[in-house]
Amino acid sequence: MTQRPTARDRMLTSAIALFRERGIDATSFADVIERAEAPRGSIYHHFPGGKTQLAEEATRTAGGLMETLIESSLAQGGPSETLARLIGMFRRQLLDSDFRSGCPVAAGALESGDFAAVREIAGESFTAWEDAIAAALVERGVPSARAESLATTAVTAIEGALLVARAQRSVAALDRVGAELSGLIDTAVDTARR
């Protein structure tokens, strides 16, 4: 028997989706409650720290989910295949949302004002993604410094391509970044094996 998501879980999921589309500043509690189909008063019960707590938990949750996805994909395939899967996932999300949906962790990184902790959580998430990719490259013989550089390049290129794709309303930037990253990663791994 599958357990139904709680109102709190639905609010977190809704916040993640809304932050991807609108950003944190432009998302209200009312928006989150409506999308989650949650009782009006329940948001302060579950998030007594207000919007800041919701943004922190949503960013941490989204970052953790992405980290799990990356690690799982790396365990099944290699870094090149993982990056292709990530780009494919983001590509589908962009097209399915009419270019409204970006990265929820990036939404946390871009906010200002009362969201300093959210920016820190976003930074920790990006670092965890880089570390997972770098570790997979090192396992394939790529020197540590090169692996770290490639992992940073991959994460920042994908995040940047998402931003450009949304602005241009085209997945061309994401596709081009995917092709370039694949070539860089494959060359580094092939060179390490020689």
CSV table of C-alpha atoms in Angstrom, one decimal:
chain,number,residue,atom,x,y,z
A,1,MET,CA,0.0,0.0,0.0
A,2,THR,CA,1.4,3.4,-1.0
A,3,GLN,CA,1.4,6.0,1.6
A,4,ARG,CA,-0.3,9.3,0.6
A,5,PRO,CA,1.8,12.4,0.9
A,6,THR,CA,1.0,14.5,3.9
A,7,ALA,CA,-0.1,18.1,3.6
A,8,ARG,CA,3.4,19.2,4.6
A,9,ASP,CA,4.9,17.0,1.8
A,10,ARG,CA,2.5,18.5,-0.7
A,11,MET,CA,3.4,22.0,0.4
A,12,LEU,CA,7.1,21.3,0.0
A,13,THR,CA,6.5,19.8,-3.5
A,14,SER,CA,4.3,22.7,-4.5
A,15,ALA,CA,6.9,25.2,-3.2
A,16,ILE,CA,9.6,23.5,-5.2
A,17,ALA,CA,7.5,23.6,-8.4
A,18,LEU,CA,6.5,27.2,-7.9
A,19,PHE,CA,10.1,28.4,-7.0
A,20,ARG,CA,11.2,26.7,-10.3
A,21,GLU,CA,8.6,28.7,-12.2
A,22,ARG,CA,8.5,32.0,-10.4
A,23,GLY,CA,11.4,32.3,-8.0
A,24,ILE,CA,11.0,32.5,-4.2
A,25,ASP,CA,10.2,36.3,-4.0
A,26,ALA,CA,7.3,36.0,-6.4
A,27,THR,CA,5.8,32.9,-4.7
A,28,SER,CA,3.3,33.5,-1.9
A,29,PHE,CA,2.1,31.2,0.8
A,30,ALA,CA,-1.3,31.5,-0.8
A,31,ASP,CA,0.1,30.1,-4.1
A,32,VAL,CA,1.7,27.2,-2.2
A,33,ILE,CA,-1.5,26.3,-0.3
A,34,GLU,CA,-3.6,26.5,-3.5
A,35,ARG,CA,-1.3,24.3,-5.5
A,36,ALA,CA,-0.9,21.8,-2.6
A,37,GLU,CA,-4.6,21.8,-2.0
A,38,ALA,CA,-3.8,22.1,1.7
A,39,PRO,CA,-5.8,23.6,4.5
A,40,ARG,CA,-5.3,27.4,4.7
A,41,GLY,CA,-4.0,27.5,8.3
A,42,SER,CA,-1.7,24.5,8.0
A,43,ILE,CA,1.2,26.3,6.4
A,44,TYR,CA,2.1,28.1,9.6
A,45,HIS,CA,1.6,24.9,11.5
A,46,HIS,CA,4.1,23.0,9.3
A,47,PHE,CA,6.4,26.0,8.7
A,48,PRO,CA,6.3,28.2,11.8
A,49,GLY,CA,9.5,30.0,10.5
A,50,GLY,CA,7.4,31.4,7.7
A,51,LYS,CA,8.5,31.7,4.1
A,52,THR,CA,12.1,31.6,5.0
A,53,GLN,CA,11.7,28.2,6.6
A,54,LEU,CA,9.7,27.0,3.6
A,55,ALA,CA,12.3,28.2,1.1
A,56,GLU,CA,15.1,26.7,3.1
A,57,GLU,CA,13.4,23.3,3.3
A,58,ALA,CA,12.3,23.3,-0.3
A,59,THR,CA,15.7,24.2,-1.5
A,60,ARG,CA,17.4,21.6,0.7
A,61,THR,CA,14.8,19.0,-0.5
A,62,ALA,CA,15.2,19.8,-4.1
A,63,GLY,CA,19.0,19.8,-3.8
A,64,GLY,CA,18.9,16.4,-2.0
A,65,LEU,CA,16.6,14.9,-4.6
A,66,MET,CA,18.9,16.0,-7.4
A,67,GLU,CA,22.0,14.7,-5.6
A,68,THR,CA,20.3,11.3,-5.2
A,69,LEU,CA,19.4,11.3,-8.9
A,70,ILE,CA,23.0,12.2,-9.9
A,71,GLU,CA,24.5,9.5,-7.6
A,72,SER,CA,22.0,6.9,-8.7
A,73,SER,CA,22.7,7.7,-12.4
A,74,LEU,CA,26.4,7.6,-11.8
A,75,ALA,CA,26.2,4.2,-10.2
A,76,GLN,CA,24.2,2.9,-13.2
A,77,GLY,CA,26.3,4.5,-16.0
A,78,GLY,CA,29.1,7.0,-16.2
A,79,PRO,CA,29.5,10.7,-15.9
A,80,SER,CA,28.8,11.4,-19.6
A,81,GLU,CA,25.6,9.3,-19.5
A,82,THR,CA,24.5,11.0,-16.2
A,83,LEU,CA,25.0,14.5,-17.7
A,84,ALA,CA,23.0,13.5,-20.8
A,85,ARG,CA,20.2,12.2,-18.5
A,86,LEU,CA,20.2,15.5,-16.5
A,87,ILE,CA,20.1,17.6,-19.7
A,88,GLY,CA,17.4,15.4,-21.1
A,89,MET,CA,15.3,15.8,-17.9
A,90,PHE,CA,15.7,19.6,-17.8
A,91,ARG,CA,15.0,19.7,-21.6
A,92,ARG,CA,11.7,17.9,-21.1
A,93,GLN,CA,10.8,20.1,-18.1
A,94,LEU,CA,11.4,23.2,-20.1
A,95,LEU,CA,9.3,22.1,-23.0
A,96,ASP,CA,6.5,20.7,-20.8
A,97,SER,CA,6.3,23.9,-18.9
A,98,ASP,CA,6.5,26.2,-21.9
A,99,PHE,CA,10.0,27.4,-20.6
A,100,ARG,CA,8.6,28.5,-17.2
A,101,SER,CA,10.4,25.7,-15.2
A,102,GLY,CA,14.0,26.1,-14.2
A,103,CYS,CA,16.1,24.7,-11.4
A,104,PRO,CA,14.6,25.1,-7.9
A,105,VAL,CA,18.0,25.2,-6.4
A,106,ALA,CA,19.1,28.0,-8.7
A,107,ALA,CA,16.0,29.9,-7.6
A,108,GLY,CA,17.4,29.8,-4.0
A,109,ALA,CA,20.8,30.9,-5.2
A,110,LEU,CA,19.3,34.0,-7.0
A,111,GLU,CA,17.2,35.3,-4.2
A,112,SER,CA,18.1,38.3,-2.0
A,113,GLY,CA,16.9,39.9,1.2
A,114,ASP,CA,15.9,37.5,3.9
A,115,PHE,CA,17.1,34.4,2.1
A,116,ALA,CA,20.8,34.2,2.9
A,117,ALA,CA,20.5,30.7,4.4
A,118,VAL,CA,18.7,29.6,1.2
A,119,ARG,CA,21.6,30.8,-0.9
A,120,GLU,CA,24.0,28.9,1.4
A,121,ILE,CA,21.8,25.7,1.0
A,122,ALA,CA,21.9,26.2,-2.8
A,123,GLY,CA,25.6,26.5,-2.7
A,124,GLU,CA,26.0,23.4,-0.6
A,125,SER,CA,23.8,21.5,-3.1
A,126,PHE,CA,25.8,22.6,-6.1
A,127,THR,CA,29.0,21.6,-4.3
A,128,ALA,CA,27.5,18.1,-3.5
A,129,TRP,CA,26.6,17.6,-7.2
A,130,GLU,CA,30.1,18.7,-8.3
A,131,ASP,CA,31.6,16.3,-5.7
A,132,ALA,CA,29.6,13.4,-6.9
A,133,ILE,CA,30.5,14.0,-10.5
A,134,ALA,CA,34.2,14.6,-9.7
A,135,ALA,CA,34.3,11.4,-7.6
A,136,ALA,CA,33.0,9.4,-10.6
A,137,LEU,CA,35.6,10.9,-12.9
A,138,VAL,CA,38.4,10.1,-10.4
A,139,GLU,CA,37.1,6.5,-10.3
A,140,ARG,CA,37.6,6.4,-14.0
A,141,GLY,CA,41.2,7.5,-13.7
A,142,VAL,CA,40.8,11.3,-14.3
A,143,PRO,CA,43.3,13.2,-12.1
A,144,SER,CA,41.6,14.8,-9.1
A,145,ALA,CA,42.2,18.5,-10.1
A,146,ARG,CA,41.0,17.8,-13.6
A,147,ALA,CA,37.9,15.9,-12.3
A,148,GLU,CA,37.0,18.8,-10.0
A,149,SER,CA,37.4,21.3,-12.8
A,150,LEU,CA,35.2,19.2,-15.2
A,151,ALA,CA,32.6,18.7,-12.5
A,152,THR,CA,32.4,22.5,-11.8
A,153,THR,CA,32.2,23.2,-15.5
A,154,ALA,CA,29.4,20.6,-16.0
A,155,VAL,CA,27.2,22.0,-13.2
A,156,THR,CA,27.7,25.6,-14.0
A,157,ALA,CA,27.3,25.1,-17.8
A,158,ILE,CA,24.0,23.2,-17.3
A,159,GLU,CA,22.7,25.8,-14.8
A,160,GLY,CA,23.7,28.6,-17.2
A,161,ALA,CA,22.1,26.8,-20.2
A,162,LEU,CA,18.9,26.5,-18.2
A,163,LEU,CA,18.8,30.3,-17.7
A,164,VAL,CA,19.6,31.0,-21.3
A,165,ALA,CA,17.1,28.4,-22.6
A,166,ARG,CA,14.3,30.1,-20.5
A,167,ALA,CA,15.2,33.5,-21.7
A,168,GLN,CA,15.5,32.5,-25.4
A,169,ARG,CA,12.5,30.1,-25.2
A,170,SER,CA,14.6,27.5,-26.9
A,171,VAL,CA,16.5,24.3,-25.8
A,172,ALA,CA,19.3,25.0,-28.2
A,173,ALA,CA,21.7,26.3,-25.5
A,174,LEU,CA,21.0,23.2,-23.4
A,175,ASP,CA,21.5,20.9,-26.4
A,176,ARG,CA,24.8,22.6,-27.3
A,177,VAL,CA,26.1,22.5,-23.7
A,178,GLY,CA,25.2,18.8,-23.6
A,179,ALA,CA,27.1,18.0,-26.7
A,180,GLU,CA,30.2,19.9,-25.5
A,181,LEU,CA,30.1,18.4,-22.0
A,182,SER,CA,29.9,14.9,-23.5
A,183,GLY,CA,32.9,15.5,-25.6
A,184,LEU,CA,34.9,17.0,-22.7
A,185,ILE,CA,34.0,14.2,-20.3
A,186,ASP,CA,34.6,11.4,-22.8
A,187,THR,CA,38.0,12.8,-23.8
A,188,ALA,CA,39.1,13.2,-20.2
A,189,VAL,CA,38.1,9.6,-19.4
A,190,ASP,CA,39.7,8.2,-22.6
A,191,THR,CA,42.9,10.1,-21.9
A,192,ALA,CA,43.0,8.8,-18.4
A,193,ARG,CA,42.7,5.2,-19.6
A,194,ARG,CA,45.7,5.5,-21.9
